[in-house]
Coordinates of C-alpha atoms in Angstrom, one line a residue:
Chain A
M840 CA 103.2 3.8 -135.9
R841 CA 106.4 5.6 -134.6
L842 CA 107.9 5.4 -138.2
G843 CA 105.3 8.1 -139.3
R844 CA 106.4 10.5 -136.5
V845 CA 110.2 10.0 -137.3
F846 CA 109.9 10.4 -141.1
D847 CA 107.2 12.3 -142.4
D848 CA 105.0 11.2 -145.1
R849 CA 106.1 13.4 -147.7
T850 CA 109.6 12.3 -147.3
R851 CA 108.9 8.9 -147.4
R852 CA 106.7 9.4 -150.7
V853 CA 109.5 11.1 -152.2
V854 CA 112.3 8.4 -151.3
T855 CA 109.6 5.7 -152.5
S856 CA 109.3 7.1 -155.8
E857 CA 113.1 7.1 -156.2
V858 CA 114.1 3.7 -154.8
Y859 CA 111.2 1.6 -155.9
R860 CA 111.6 -0.4 -159.1
R861 CA 109.8 1.7 -161.6
S862 CA 110.0 -0.7 -164.7
R863 CA 111.5 -4.1 -165.4
D864 CA 114.9 -3.9 -166.7
V865 CA 113.9 -4.9 -170.4
R866 CA 117.2 -5.0 -172.0
G867 CA 118.8 -6.9 -169.1
G868 CA 116.1 -9.5 -169.4
L869 CA 116.3 -9.8 -173.1
F870 CA 120.1 -10.5 -172.8
R871 CA 119.5 -13.0 -170.1
V872 CA 117.1 -14.9 -172.5
L873 CA 119.5 -14.7 -175.6
L874 CA 122.3 -16.2 -173.5
Q875 CA 120.0 -19.0 -172.3
I876 CA 119.0 -19.7 -176.1
A877 CA 122.7 -19.8 -177.0
L878 CA 123.4 -22.2 -174.3
L879 CA 120.2 -24.3 -175.3
V880 CA 121.0 -24.5 -179.0
A881 CA 124.5 -25.7 -178.2
L882 CA 123.0 -28.4 -175.9
L883 CA 120.3 -29.3 -178.2
V884 CA 122.8 -29.7 -181.2
L885 CA 124.9 -32.0 -179.1
A886 CA 122.0 -34.0 -177.8
I887 CA 120.6 -34.6 -181.4
L888 CA 123.9 -35.6 -182.7
L889 CA 124.3 -37.9 -179.8
V890 CA 120.8 -39.5 -180.0
D891 CA 121.0 -39.8 -183.9
T892 CA 124.4 -41.6 -183.7
V893 CA 123.4 -43.9 -180.8
T894 CA 120.4 -44.8 -182.9
D895 CA 122.2 -45.4 -186.0
G896 CA 124.7 -47.6 -184.6
W897 CA 122.2 -49.4 -182.1
S898 CA 121.8 -52.5 -184.0
I899 CA 125.7 -53.0 -183.6
L900 CA 126.0 -51.6 -179.9
D901 CA 123.1 -53.7 -178.7
G902 CA 123.7 -56.7 -181.0
R903 CA 127.3 -57.5 -181.2
L904 CA 129.3 -55.0 -179.0
G905 CA 131.7 -57.7 -177.9
D906 CA 132.7 -58.7 -181.3
F907 CA 132.7 -55.1 -182.6
L908 CA 135.3 -54.0 -179.9
A909 CA 137.4 -57.1 -180.8
G910 CA 137.2 -56.9 -184.6
G911 CA 139.1 -55.3 -187.1
L912 CA 138.9 -53.3 -190.7
R913 CA 137.1 -55.7 -193.3
S914 CA 136.0 -55.1 -196.8
Q915 CA 132.4 -56.4 -196.3
S916 CA 130.0 -55.0 -193.7
G917 CA 128.5 -58.3 -193.0
D918 CA 131.7 -59.9 -192.2
P919 CA 131.2 -61.0 -188.4
E920 CA 134.8 -59.8 -187.7
L921 CA 134.1 -56.2 -188.5
G922 CA 135.2 -53.8 -185.6
V923 CA 137.0 -51.2 -184.2
F924 CA 139.9 -53.0 -182.2
Q925 CA 142.6 -51.9 -184.5
G926 CA 141.2 -48.3 -184.2
I927 CA 141.2 -48.3 -180.5
R928 CA 144.7 -49.6 -180.4
G929 CA 146.1 -47.0 -182.8
S930 CA 144.3 -44.2 -181.0
L931 CA 145.5 -45.3 -177.9
W932 CA 149.1 -45.6 -179.1
I933 CA 148.9 -42.1 -180.4
A934 CA 147.7 -41.0 -177.0
V935 CA 150.7 -42.6 -175.4
F936 CA 153.0 -40.8 -177.7
V937 CA 151.5 -37.3 -177.1
I938 CA 151.7 -38.0 -173.2
V939 CA 155.1 -39.2 -173.6
L940 CA 156.5 -36.5 -176.2
A941 CA 154.3 -33.5 -176.2
F942 CA 153.5 -33.2 -172.5
P943 CA 157.1 -33.0 -170.9
L944 CA 158.4 -31.1 -174.0
G945 CA 155.5 -28.6 -174.0
I946 CA 155.3 -28.0 -170.4
G947 CA 159.2 -27.7 -170.1
A948 CA 159.1 -25.2 -172.9
A949 CA 156.4 -23.1 -171.2
I950 CA 158.5 -23.2 -167.9
Y951 CA 161.4 -21.9 -169.8
L952 CA 159.4 -19.2 -171.5
E953 CA 157.6 -17.9 -168.5
E954 CA 160.3 -18.4 -165.8
Y955 CA 163.7 -18.2 -167.5
A956 CA 163.5 -16.6 -170.8
P957 CA 164.6 -12.8 -170.6
K958 CA 161.8 -10.6 -171.8
S959 CA 163.4 -9.8 -175.0
R960 CA 162.1 -9.2 -178.5
L961 CA 163.3 -12.7 -179.5
T962 CA 161.2 -14.3 -176.7
S963 CA 158.1 -12.5 -177.8
F964 CA 158.8 -13.3 -181.5
I965 CA 159.1 -17.1 -180.3
D966 CA 155.9 -16.5 -178.4
L967 CA 154.0 -15.1 -181.3
N968 CA 155.1 -17.9 -183.4
I969 CA 154.1 -20.7 -181.2
R970 CA 150.6 -19.1 -181.1
N971 CA 150.6 -19.1 -184.9
L972 CA 151.8 -23.0 -185.0
A973 CA 148.8 -23.8 -183.1
G974 CA 146.6 -22.2 -185.6
V975 CA 148.1 -24.2 -188.5
P976 CA 145.6 -26.6 -190.0
S977 CA 146.1 -30.0 -189.1
V978 CA 146.9 -31.3 -192.6
V979 CA 149.9 -29.3 -192.9
Y980 CA 151.3 -31.2 -189.9
G981 CA 150.3 -34.4 -191.8
L982 CA 152.6 -33.4 -194.7
L983 CA 155.4 -32.6 -192.0
G984 CA 154.8 -36.0 -190.7
L985 CA 155.0 -37.6 -194.0
A986 CA 158.1 -35.8 -194.9
I987 CA 160.2 -36.1 -191.8
F988 CA 158.7 -39.1 -189.8
V989 CA 157.4 -41.4 -192.6
R990 CA 160.3 -40.8 -195.1
G991 CA 163.3 -38.9 -193.5
L992 CA 163.2 -41.2 -190.3
K993 CA 162.1 -44.2 -191.7
D994 CA 164.8 -46.3 -189.9
L995 CA 163.4 -45.2 -186.7
T996 CA 159.7 -45.0 -187.3
G997 CA 159.3 -47.9 -189.9
G998 CA 157.7 -45.8 -192.3
Q999 CA 153.7 -45.5 -192.3
S1000 CA 153.5 -46.7 -188.7
V1001 CA 151.7 -45.8 -185.7
T1002 CA 155.1 -44.4 -184.3
A1003 CA 155.2 -41.7 -187.1
A1004 CA 151.5 -40.9 -186.6
G1005 CA 152.1 -40.7 -182.8
I1006 CA 155.2 -38.3 -183.2
T1007 CA 153.3 -36.4 -185.9
L1008 CA 150.2 -35.6 -183.7
A1009 CA 152.6 -35.0 -180.6
V1010 CA 154.2 -32.2 -182.7
L1011 CA 150.7 -31.0 -183.7
V1012 CA 149.5 -30.4 -180.0
L1013 CA 153.0 -29.1 -178.9
P1014 CA 152.1 -25.4 -179.4
I1015 CA 148.7 -25.8 -177.8
V1016 CA 150.4 -27.5 -174.9
I1017 CA 153.0 -24.8 -174.7
I1018 CA 150.3 -21.9 -174.8
T1019 CA 148.1 -23.5 -172.3
S1020 CA 150.8 -24.3 -169.8
A1021 CA 152.4 -20.9 -170.2
E1022 CA 149.0 -19.3 -169.3
A1023 CA 148.6 -21.4 -166.3
I1024 CA 152.0 -20.5 -165.1
R1025 CA 151.5 -16.8 -165.7
A1026 CA 148.3 -17.0 -163.4
V1027 CA 150.4 -17.8 -160.4
P1028 CA 150.5 -14.9 -158.2
Q1029 CA 153.7 -12.9 -158.1
S1030 CA 153.3 -12.6 -154.1
L1031 CA 153.6 -16.4 -154.1
R1032 CA 156.9 -16.5 -155.9
E1033 CA 158.2 -13.5 -153.8
A1034 CA 157.1 -15.5 -150.6
G1035 CA 159.2 -18.4 -151.7
Y1036 CA 162.2 -16.1 -152.6
G1037 CA 161.8 -14.3 -149.4
A1038 CA 161.9 -17.5 -147.3
G1039 CA 165.5 -18.1 -149.2
A1040 CA 164.5 -20.4 -152.0
T1041 CA 166.4 -20.7 -155.2
K1042 CA 164.6 -20.0 -158.5
W1043 CA 164.3 -23.7 -159.1
E1044 CA 162.8 -24.4 -155.6
V1045 CA 160.6 -21.5 -156.0
I1046 CA 159.3 -23.3 -159.5
R1047 CA 159.2 -26.8 -158.1
T1048 CA 157.5 -25.8 -154.7
Q1049 CA 155.4 -23.1 -155.5
V1050 CA 154.8 -22.2 -159.1
L1051 CA 154.3 -25.7 -160.7
P1052 CA 151.9 -27.1 -157.8
Y1053 CA 149.7 -23.8 -158.2
A1054 CA 149.7 -23.9 -161.9
A1055 CA 149.3 -27.9 -162.0
P1056 CA 145.5 -27.9 -162.4
G1057 CA 145.6 -25.3 -165.3
I1058 CA 148.4 -27.2 -167.1
L1059 CA 146.3 -30.4 -166.8
T1060 CA 143.3 -28.9 -168.1
G1061 CA 145.2 -27.8 -171.3
T1062 CA 147.3 -30.7 -171.8
L1063 CA 144.4 -33.1 -171.6
L1064 CA 142.2 -31.1 -174.0
S1065 CA 145.1 -31.3 -176.7
L1066 CA 145.2 -35.0 -176.1
S1067 CA 141.5 -35.2 -176.9
R1068 CA 142.5 -33.1 -180.0
A1069 CA 145.1 -35.3 -181.2
I1070 CA 142.7 -38.6 -180.5
G1071 CA 140.0 -36.7 -182.8
E1072 CA 142.5 -35.8 -185.7
A1073 CA 141.9 -37.9 -189.0
A1074 CA 143.6 -35.6 -191.7
P1075 CA 147.0 -35.9 -190.7
L1076 CA 146.7 -39.7 -190.3
I1077 CA 145.6 -40.1 -193.8
L1078 CA 148.9 -38.4 -194.9
V1079 CA 151.1 -40.4 -192.6
G1080 CA 149.5 -43.5 -194.0
A1081 CA 146.8 -44.9 -191.9
V1082 CA 145.4 -48.1 -193.4
T1083 CA 141.7 -47.8 -194.5
G1084 CA 140.7 -50.8 -196.5
F1085 CA 141.9 -54.1 -194.7
L1086 CA 144.2 -54.6 -191.8
G1087 CA 145.1 -57.9 -190.6
G1088 CA 147.1 -59.6 -188.0
Q1089 CA 147.2 -57.1 -185.1
S1090 CA 146.4 -58.3 -181.7
G1091 CA 147.1 -57.1 -178.1
L1092 CA 146.9 -53.5 -177.2
V1093 CA 150.3 -53.3 -175.6
D1094 CA 152.4 -55.3 -178.3
V1095 CA 155.2 -53.1 -178.6
S1096 CA 156.7 -55.1 -181.6
Q1097 CA 154.0 -53.7 -184.0
L1098 CA 154.8 -50.1 -183.5
Q1099 CA 156.5 -49.9 -186.5
E1100 CA 153.8 -51.8 -188.6
R1101 CA 151.1 -50.4 -190.7
F1102 CA 148.2 -48.9 -188.3
T1103 CA 144.8 -47.4 -188.2
A1104 CA 142.9 -45.1 -185.7
L1105 CA 139.4 -44.5 -184.5
P1106 CA 138.8 -41.2 -186.7
I1107 CA 140.1 -43.0 -189.8
V1108 CA 138.0 -46.0 -189.1
I1109 CA 134.8 -43.9 -189.0
T1110 CA 135.8 -41.8 -192.1
E1111 CA 136.5 -44.8 -194.0
W1112 CA 133.1 -46.6 -192.9
V1113 CA 131.0 -43.4 -193.7
Q1114 CA 132.4 -43.4 -197.3
E1115 CA 132.1 -47.1 -197.7
S1116 CA 128.3 -46.9 -196.5
G1117 CA 127.5 -45.5 -200.2
R1118 CA 128.7 -48.6 -201.5
D1119 CA 127.5 -50.9 -198.7
R1120 CA 124.6 -49.8 -196.5
G1121 CA 125.9 -51.9 -193.8
F1122 CA 128.6 -49.6 -192.9
A1123 CA 126.4 -47.0 -191.7
P1124 CA 125.8 -48.5 -188.3
A1125 CA 129.2 -49.5 -188.0
A1126 CA 130.4 -46.0 -188.3
A1127 CA 127.7 -44.8 -185.8
A1128 CA 128.9 -47.5 -183.3
A1129 CA 132.4 -46.4 -183.9
I1130 CA 131.6 -42.8 -183.1
V1131 CA 130.1 -43.8 -179.9
V1132 CA 133.1 -46.0 -178.9
M1133 CA 135.4 -43.0 -179.7
L1134 CA 133.4 -40.6 -177.5
V1135 CA 133.3 -43.0 -174.6
V1136 CA 137.2 -43.3 -175.0
V1137 CA 137.5 -39.6 -175.1
L1138 CA 135.2 -39.2 -172.2
L1139 CA 137.2 -41.7 -170.2
L1140 CA 140.3 -39.7 -170.8
N1141 CA 138.6 -36.4 -169.9
S1142 CA 137.1 -37.7 -166.7
A1143 CA 140.6 -39.1 -165.6
A1144 CA 141.8 -35.5 -166.4
I1145 CA 139.3 -34.0 -164.2
L1146 CA 139.8 -36.4 -161.3
L1147 CA 143.5 -35.6 -161.5
R1148 CA 142.9 -31.9 -161.7
N1149 CA 140.5 -32.1 -158.8
H1150 CA 143.3 -34.0 -156.8
F1151 CA 146.0 -31.2 -157.6
E1152 CA 143.4 -28.4 -156.8
K1153 CA 142.9 -30.0 -153.2
K1154 CA 146.7 -30.0 -152.9
R1155 CA 147.1 -26.5 -153.8
Chain B
M493 CA 188.4 6.4 -141.2
A494 CA 189.6 3.2 -139.8
T495 CA 192.1 5.1 -138.0
V496 CA 189.7 7.4 -136.3
T497 CA 187.6 4.5 -135.1
D498 CA 190.6 3.0 -133.8
A499 CA 191.8 5.8 -132.1
A500 CA 188.4 6.6 -130.6
E501 CA 188.1 3.0 -129.1
V502 CA 191.6 3.2 -127.6
A503 CA 191.0 6.5 -126.0
M504 CA 187.7 5.4 -124.5
N505 CA 188.9 2.1 -123.2
G506 CA 192.3 3.2 -122.3
D507 CA 195.3 1.0 -122.1
G508 CA 193.3 -2.0 -120.6
A509 CA 191.6 -2.4 -123.7
V510 CA 194.4 -3.0 -126.0
P511 CA 194.2 -6.6 -126.0
Q512 CA 190.6 -6.6 -127.0
A513 CA 191.2 -4.1 -129.8
S514 CA 194.1 -6.2 -131.3
E515 CA 191.7 -9.3 -131.1
A516 CA 188.7 -7.6 -132.8
P517 CA 190.1 -6.4 -136.1
P518 CA 191.6 -9.6 -138.0
G519 CA 188.0 -11.2 -138.7
V520 CA 186.3 -7.7 -139.2
A521 CA 189.0 -6.2 -141.0
A522 CA 189.1 -9.0 -143.6
A523 CA 185.6 -8.3 -144.3
A524 CA 185.8 -4.5 -144.9
E525 CA 189.2 -4.3 -146.4
G526 CA 191.0 -2.9 -143.8
E527 CA 188.2 -0.8 -142.2
T528 CA 187.1 -1.5 -138.8
F529 CA 183.2 -2.3 -139.2
P530 CA 181.1 -1.2 -136.3
P531 CA 179.8 -4.5 -134.7
D532 CA 176.6 -2.8 -134.1
V533 CA 175.9 -1.8 -137.5
V534 CA 174.0 -4.3 -139.3
F535 CA 173.8 -2.5 -142.6
R536 CA 175.7 0.5 -143.8
V537 CA 174.3 2.3 -146.8
E538 CA 176.3 5.0 -148.6
D539 CA 175.3 6.9 -151.7
L540 CA 172.9 4.1 -152.7
N541 CA 171.1 4.8 -156.0
C542 CA 168.2 2.5 -157.3
Y543 CA 167.2 2.3 -160.9
Y544 CA 164.3 0.8 -162.8
G545 CA 165.7 0.4 -166.3
P546 CA 167.0 4.0 -167.2
N547 CA 164.9 5.6 -164.5
L548 CA 166.4 6.8 -161.3
A549 CA 163.9 5.8 -158.5
V550 CA 166.0 6.7 -155.4
R551 CA 169.0 9.0 -155.1
D552 CA 171.8 9.1 -152.7
V553 CA 170.7 7.1 -149.7
T554 CA 173.1 7.0 -146.6
M555 CA 172.2 5.6 -143.6
D556 CA 173.3 3.1 -140.9
I557 CA 171.0 0.4 -139.7
S558 CA 172.0 -0.5 -135.9
E559 CA 171.5 -4.1 -134.3
R560 CA 168.4 -4.8 -132.4
E561 CA 166.6 -1.7 -133.1
I562 CA 163.5 -1.0 -135.1
T563 CA 164.3 1.4 -137.9
A564 CA 161.1 2.8 -139.6
I565 CA 160.9 4.3 -143.2
I566 CA 158.4 6.7 -143.8
G567 CA 157.2 9.1 -146.5
P568 CA 154.7 9.8 -149.1
S569 CA 153.6 7.3 -151.9
G570 CA 156.2 7.1 -154.7
C571 CA 159.3 8.1 -152.6
G572 CA 161.0 4.9 -152.9
K573 CA 160.6 3.5 -149.4
T574 CA 159.9 0.0 -150.7
T575 CA 162.6 0.0 -153.3
V576 CA 165.1 0.7 -150.7
L577 CA 163.8 -1.8 -148.3
R578 CA 164.1 -4.4 -151.0
C579 CA 167.7 -3.7 -151.5
F580 CA 168.5 -5.0 -148.3
N581 CA 167.7 -8.7 -149.4
R582 CA 168.2 -8.2 -153.0
M583 CA 164.5 -8.7 -153.5
N584 CA 164.8 -6.0 -156.4
D585 CA 166.8 -8.6 -158.2
L586 CA 163.4 -10.3 -159.4
I587 CA 162.4 -7.1 -161.1
E588 CA 163.6 -6.9 -164.6
G589 CA 165.9 -4.1 -165.1
A590 CA 166.2 -3.2 -161.5
R591 CA 169.8 -2.3 -160.4
A592 CA 171.5 -0.3 -157.5
T593 CA 174.7 1.5 -157.4
G594 CA 176.6 2.7 -154.4
T595 CA 177.6 0.8 -151.3
L596 CA 175.4 -1.4 -149.4
L597 CA 177.3 -3.4 -146.7
F598 CA 175.7 -6.2 -144.6
R599 CA 178.0 -6.6 -141.5
G600 CA 181.0 -5.4 -143.4
V601 CA 180.3 -7.3 -146.7
D602 CA 179.1 -5.5 -150.0
L603 CA 175.9 -7.3 -150.8
Y604 CA 176.0 -6.3 -154.4
D605 CA 179.4 -7.9 -154.9
P606 CA 179.0 -10.4 -157.7
R607 CA 180.2 -13.1 -155.5
V608 CA 177.3 -12.7 -153.1
D609 CA 174.5 -15.2 -153.6
P610 CA 171.2 -13.4 -153.1
V611 CA 169.6 -16.7 -151.8
E612 CA 172.0 -16.8 -148.9
V613 CA 171.3 -13.2 -148.2
R614 CA 167.5 -13.9 -148.1
R615 CA 168.0 -16.7 -145.5
R616 CA 169.7 -14.2 -143.3
V617 CA 167.5 -11.2 -144.1
G618 CA 164.0 -12.3 -143.8
M619 CA 161.1 -10.5 -145.3
V620 CA 157.3 -9.8 -144.5
F621 CA 155.2 -8.5 -147.3
Q622 CA 152.5 -5.8 -147.5
K623 CA 149.9 -8.4 -148.2
P624 CA 149.9 -11.4 -146.3
N625 CA 151.1 -14.2 -148.7
P626 CA 151.1 -17.6 -147.0
F627 CA 151.7 -20.5 -149.2
P628 CA 148.7 -22.4 -150.2
K629 CA 149.9 -25.3 -148.0
S630 CA 149.3 -26.3 -144.4
V631 CA 150.3 -23.9 -141.4
F632 CA 153.1 -26.4 -140.5
D633 CA 154.4 -26.4 -144.1
N634 CA 154.5 -22.9 -144.4
V635 CA 156.5 -22.4 -141.4
A636 CA 158.8 -25.4 -142.2
Y637 CA 159.4 -24.2 -145.7
G638 CA 162.6 -22.1 -145.1
P639 CA 164.3 -24.8 -142.8
R640 CA 163.4 -27.5 -145.2
I641 CA 164.9 -26.0 -148.4
A642 CA 167.8 -24.8 -146.5
G643 CA 168.3 -28.3 -145.1
S644 CA 169.5 -26.6 -141.9
V645 CA 167.2 -28.4 -139.6
P646 CA 167.1 -32.2 -139.1
K647 CA 163.8 -33.6 -139.9
S648 CA 163.1 -34.8 -136.4
E649 CA 163.7 -31.3 -135.0
L650 CA 161.3 -29.6 -137.4
P651 CA 158.3 -29.6 -135.2
D652 CA 160.3 -28.1 -132.5
V653 CA 161.4 -25.2 -135.0
V654 CA 157.9 -24.7 -136.1
E655 CA 156.4 -24.5 -132.6
A656 CA 159.3 -22.1 -131.6
S657 CA 158.6 -19.9 -134.5
L658 CA 154.9 -19.8 -134.1
R659 CA 155.3 -19.0 -130.5
R660 CA 157.8 -16.3 -131.3
A661 CA 155.1 -15.0 -133.7
A662 CA 152.5 -15.2 -131.0
L663 CA 150.4 -17.5 -133.2
F664 CA 150.9 -20.8 -131.6
D665 CA 148.0 -20.9 -129.1
E666 CA 145.6 -20.0 -131.9
V667 CA 146.7 -22.7 -134.5
K668 CA 148.1 -25.4 -132.4
D669 CA 145.2 -27.6 -133.3
R670 CA 145.0 -26.7 -136.9
L671 CA 148.7 -27.2 -138.0
K672 CA 147.8 -29.5 -140.6
D673 CA 145.0 -27.1 -142.0
S674 CA 145.5 -25.0 -145.0
A675 CA 147.1 -21.5 -144.0
I676 CA 144.5 -19.9 -146.4
G677 CA 141.8 -20.6 -143.9
L678 CA 143.4 -18.3 -141.4
S679 CA 142.1 -14.6 -140.7
G680 CA 144.2 -11.9 -142.4
G681 CA 146.0 -11.0 -139.0
Q682 CA 146.6 -14.7 -138.4
Q683 CA 148.0 -15.0 -141.9
Q684 CA 150.5 -12.0 -141.4
R685 CA 151.7 -13.5 -138.2
L686 CA 152.3 -16.7 -139.9
C687 CA 154.5 -15.0 -142.5
I688 CA 156.6 -13.5 -139.7
A689 CA 156.9 -17.1 -138.3
R690 CA 157.9 -18.3 -141.6
A691 CA 160.3 -15.4 -142.0
I692 CA 162.1 -16.0 -138.5
A693 CA 161.9 -19.9 -138.9
T694 CA 165.3 -19.6 -140.8
S695 CA 166.6 -17.8 -138.0
P696 CA 167.5 -14.7 -139.9
D697 CA 169.7 -11.9 -138.6
V698 CA 167.2 -9.1 -139.9
L699 CA 163.6 -8.8 -140.7
L700 CA 162.3 -6.4 -143.5
M701 CA 158.7 -5.6 -143.3
D702 CA 156.9 -3.9 -146.1
E703 CA 153.8 -2.2 -144.6
P704 CA 153.0 -5.3 -142.7
C705 CA 149.7 -3.8 -141.2
S706 CA 148.3 -2.0 -144.1
A707 CA 145.8 -4.8 -145.0
L708 CA 145.0 -5.5 -141.2
D709 CA 142.3 -4.3 -138.9
P710 CA 143.4 -2.2 -135.9
I711 CA 143.2 -5.2 -133.4
S712 CA 145.5 -7.4 -135.6
T713 CA 147.8 -4.2 -136.2
A714 CA 148.0 -3.8 -132.4
H715 CA 149.0 -7.9 -132.2
I716 CA 151.6 -7.2 -134.7
E717 CA 153.3 -4.1 -133.2
E718 CA 153.4 -5.7 -129.9
L719 CA 155.1 -8.7 -131.6
M720 CA 157.5 -6.4 -133.3
H721 CA 158.5 -5.0 -129.9
N722 CA 159.3 -8.5 -128.5
L723 CA 161.1 -9.5 -131.8
K724 CA 163.4 -6.5 -131.3
E725 CA 165.3 -8.3 -128.5
E726 CA 166.7 -10.9 -131.1
Y727 CA 166.3 -9.3 -134.5
T728 CA 167.1 -6.1 -136.3
I729 CA 163.9 -4.7 -137.8
I730 CA 163.4 -2.4 -140.8
I731 CA 159.9 -1.6 -141.5
V732 CA 158.3 0.5 -144.2
T733 CA 155.1 2.0 -143.0
H734 CA 152.5 4.6 -144.2
N735 CA 151.2 5.1 -140.8
M736 CA 153.1 7.8 -139.0
Q737 CA 151.7 6.9 -135.5
Q738 CA 152.9 3.4 -136.0
A739 CA 156.5 4.6 -136.8
A740 CA 156.3 6.9 -133.8
R741 CA 155.0 4.1 -131.5
I742 CA 157.4 1.2 -132.4
S743 CA 160.5 2.5 -133.8
D744 CA 163.7 3.7 -132.5
R745 CA 165.1 5.3 -135.5
T746 CA 163.2 6.8 -138.4
A747 CA 164.1 7.6 -142.0
F748 CA 162.0 10.2 -143.8
F749 CA 162.0 9.9 -147.5
T750 CA 160.3 12.3 -150.0
A751 CA 159.8 12.6 -153.8
D752 CA 161.5 15.2 -155.8
V753 CA 161.5 16.0 -159.4
D754 CA 164.6 16.3 -161.6
A755 CA 164.5 19.9 -163.0
E756 CA 166.5 18.6 -166.1
S757 CA 164.6 15.3 -167.3
N758 CA 161.4 16.2 -165.2
S759 CA 161.3 12.9 -163.9
R760 CA 160.3 11.9 -160.4
Y761 CA 162.9 10.2 -157.9
G762 CA 163.0 9.5 -154.1
L763 CA 165.4 10.8 -151.5
L764 CA 166.3 10.4 -147.9
V765 CA 165.6 13.8 -146.2
E766 CA 166.2 13.0 -142.6
F767 CA 167.4 9.9 -140.6
D768 CA 167.4 10.3 -136.9
D769 CA 166.1 8.9 -133.7
T770 CA 162.3 8.6 -133.9
E771 CA 161.7 10.9 -130.9
K772 CA 163.7 13.5 -132.6
I773 CA 161.9 13.3 -136.1
F774 CA 158.6 13.7 -134.6
S775 CA 159.3 16.1 -132.0
N776 CA 162.1 18.4 -133.4
P777 CA 163.1 17.5 -137.0
S778 CA 165.9 19.5 -138.5
D779 CA 164.5 19.7 -141.9
E780 CA 161.5 21.6 -142.7
R781 CA 160.0 18.9 -145.1
T782 CA 160.2 16.4 -142.4
E783 CA 158.2 18.7 -140.1
N784 CA 155.8 19.3 -142.6
Y785 CA 155.2 15.7 -143.4
V786 CA 154.9 14.5 -139.6
T787 CA 152.7 17.4 -138.6
G788 CA 150.4 16.4 -141.6
R789 CA 150.9 19.5 -143.6
F790 CA 151.9 17.6 -146.7
G791 CA 151.7 14.2 -148.0

């Protein structure tokens, strides 16, 4: 072979001993396995929970799903009208309040903080406090809701109503919406802003035509995660006065006249039924079925969010 | 100074030019408060100091930028080339704490007068950046961006403006079938020419270019240099470049900046060493520092 003539054997042996893989990278391999285990454990726990819940609730999901989706809170598990309709209704209205109140306010505040506010100590102080607010336990927001929206603004909200609950949860997720939106806006490359200004755009035009379209997917992801959080919260709703025992006379998902009436929501229904199952075994499958319903609701909202995000990502 | 200019004009043109001389002053004089502003001077910079917060970045820059010429700004890193360039369209306003003192006249108007709207300035003084920064939109929308937000062009004429700008930037033939495609899919050189097309779509007076070829390969660089040579017929161009050969090849006038250290505060600042015809700067500079730099002995 010609190779032998160009490179003598000795050189080749030396280089071979240097560049050939000597031993397997043990630590790297170990690390990789650990990471895989971490992922597996997380998925496994989730799968077990899901399977367990579906099995527990199967008698209802398989047997009387239609009635269950249309029924309401009842004191006996054997009641054929037992169901989650009122819970779905309350949760969906809470979602509407969060979307209408927390999203515009939060995104607006984020735009102001990132684009307009001067870089001063006051701004970083406000920024820090918003971060702290995001970590405040949800029960505290429940107390706030009880004091302000249930008692203080009784004339507006009707007291222990879905309106008061919706506003409370909107306030609860507001800091999260601000933080995630601000993060998304901060990730917009400065070169893009400069390109806009360089082409003769005003600040508002740069924000509207460049910054917001670029940040939209990130803003959307953050805001919809916060929506899922709002829908899953039970503690503040208990304080605001969600109904746990018997709730009658609610019909129609979009009956606006009932916004100031008493209400319940899916997490409350689940908590209540789990507690009741000690007294009345029949509530256990009902609670499991309600969990499955709530997961489906959240999943639907999240898929809507992902579709929207993909749409915006394609546009940017 | 006004009288000197007037006297020179009268002397040069003789009696026959008197009507012209009396015609010209009213409009121009209003702009420069009684001073006759030379019509071929686009920018007049006098004792310009640029600061970032409390730090002096560039000291005492004085230069005239002439119309339809390419002025190159060269110098080692950290000498304030980009800072000075970004004064010409008030781009430094975007940087928190940046400010400028001294005089910077754009056709006789003080650019740092509080009544001046930087947005309007940037429509007349376009900019091309170091790294190609097309918008993540279609090729067409990129070029149409400036005219659209300025509202200067009726919608029906936008395609014509876009095509003319792309042709001017020597890019049209390459992208004519992909006008609706995203600009991000273009090559680096094409993206930079797109940015030039975007800058000239608002029909500015001046083009500022901040090391426009530093991220490009030699062939794309040659494209852009040729393009600049053609654009000179219509636009006044100021270019910051690290590449001395590029400055020598394309510019009419060259400003050499360098960095110095303040003896008292021990802080670095940039200063203009020499500003002259490019040929003179590269063949027979009057300052030793310029000579050392252009011959590669320093920097």
